[in-house]
XYZ file of C-alpha atoms in Angstrom:
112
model
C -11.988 -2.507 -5.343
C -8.237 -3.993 -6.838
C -8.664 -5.083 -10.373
C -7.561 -8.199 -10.893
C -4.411 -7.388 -12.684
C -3.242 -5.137 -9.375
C -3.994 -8.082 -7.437
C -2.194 -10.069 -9.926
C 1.173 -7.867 -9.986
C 0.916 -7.995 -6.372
C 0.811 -11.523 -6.080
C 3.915 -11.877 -8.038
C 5.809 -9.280 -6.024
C 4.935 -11.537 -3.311
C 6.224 -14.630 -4.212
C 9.249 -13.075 -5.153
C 9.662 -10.974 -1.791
C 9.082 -14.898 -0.698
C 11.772 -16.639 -2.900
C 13.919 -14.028 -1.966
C 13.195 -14.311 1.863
C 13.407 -18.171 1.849
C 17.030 -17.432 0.304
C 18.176 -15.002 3.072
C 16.843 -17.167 5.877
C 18.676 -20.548 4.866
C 22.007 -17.998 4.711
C 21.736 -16.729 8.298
C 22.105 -20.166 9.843
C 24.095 -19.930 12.539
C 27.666 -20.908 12.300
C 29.020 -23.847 14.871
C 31.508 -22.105 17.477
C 33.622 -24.793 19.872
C 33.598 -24.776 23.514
C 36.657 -23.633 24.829
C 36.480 -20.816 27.739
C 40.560 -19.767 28.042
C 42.019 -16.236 27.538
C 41.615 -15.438 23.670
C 39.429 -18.041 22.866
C 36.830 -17.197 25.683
C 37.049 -13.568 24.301
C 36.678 -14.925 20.786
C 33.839 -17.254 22.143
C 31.856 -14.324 23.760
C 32.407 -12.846 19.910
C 30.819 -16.049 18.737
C 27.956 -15.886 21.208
C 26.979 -12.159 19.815
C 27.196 -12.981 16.055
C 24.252 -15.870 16.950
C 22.331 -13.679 18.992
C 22.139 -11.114 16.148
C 21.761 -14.174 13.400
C 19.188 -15.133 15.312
C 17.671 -11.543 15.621
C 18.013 -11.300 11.666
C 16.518 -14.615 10.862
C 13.298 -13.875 13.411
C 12.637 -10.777 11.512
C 13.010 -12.297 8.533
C 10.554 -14.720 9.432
C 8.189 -12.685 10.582
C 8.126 -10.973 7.397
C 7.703 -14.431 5.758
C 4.874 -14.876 7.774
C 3.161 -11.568 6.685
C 3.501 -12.792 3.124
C 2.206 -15.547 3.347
C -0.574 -14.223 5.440
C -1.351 -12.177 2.121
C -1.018 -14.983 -0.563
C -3.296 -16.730 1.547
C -5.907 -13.657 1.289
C -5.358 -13.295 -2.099
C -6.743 -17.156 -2.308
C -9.488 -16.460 0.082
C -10.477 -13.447 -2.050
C -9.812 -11.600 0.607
C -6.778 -9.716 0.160
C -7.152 -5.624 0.044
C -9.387 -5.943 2.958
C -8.472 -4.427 6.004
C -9.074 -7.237 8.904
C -9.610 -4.896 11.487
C -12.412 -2.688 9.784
C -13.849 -5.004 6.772
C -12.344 -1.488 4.658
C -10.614 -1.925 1.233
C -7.043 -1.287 2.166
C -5.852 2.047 -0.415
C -3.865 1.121 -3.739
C -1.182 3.451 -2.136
C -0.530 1.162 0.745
C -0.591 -2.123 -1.265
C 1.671 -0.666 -3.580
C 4.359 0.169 -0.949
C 3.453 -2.878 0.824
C 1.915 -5.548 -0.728
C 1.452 -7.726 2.102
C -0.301 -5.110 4.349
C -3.680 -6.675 6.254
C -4.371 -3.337 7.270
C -5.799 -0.189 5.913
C -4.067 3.254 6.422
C -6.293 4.223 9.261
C -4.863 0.898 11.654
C -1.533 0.662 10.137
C -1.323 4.150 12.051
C -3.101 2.673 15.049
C -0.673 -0.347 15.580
């Protein structure tokens, strides 16, 4: 079972993997590109178009691992957190420790 000072230095890892995510998601908006279709410009257009599909790509993933985060603060509230929630398991200290928000225990992280 985590004492309560691992869960605590996890917790604070977490919110600052989360201040820090916050951060890099509000500074992949995508940038505004005009309209024009003509020569250069629909060459430089298609370059546009690429640069916001990959944005976009960063900012999902970056939100998904916002999501995972916050899927572990919320255990650690629920009293929950270094529980496996496939198997009901205590997750191992050497998995939280590489990564914190982790919901599942060695055993299923292989399995997913």
């Amino acid at each position: 079972m985590l004492e309560k000072s691992e869960i605590e230095k996890h917790q604070a890892q977490l919110e600052q993997d989360r201040r820090r995510l916050i951060t890099e998601i509000e500074s992949e908006k995508p940038a505004d590109f005009g309209s024009d279709v003509e020569g250069e410009v629909a060459e430089e257009e298609s370059d546009e178009s690429e640069e916001l599909t990959n944005k976009l790509a960063i900012q999902q993933a970056l939100k998904d691992q916002l999501n995972e985060i916050d899927g572990a603060l919320n255990r650690i509230r629920q009293n929950t957190y270094g529980i496996c929630v496939k198997c009901g398991k205590e997750i191992e200290k050497v998995v939280l420790d590489l990564v914190p928000e982790s919901e599942f225990c060695e055993e299923h992280k292989r399995g997913i």
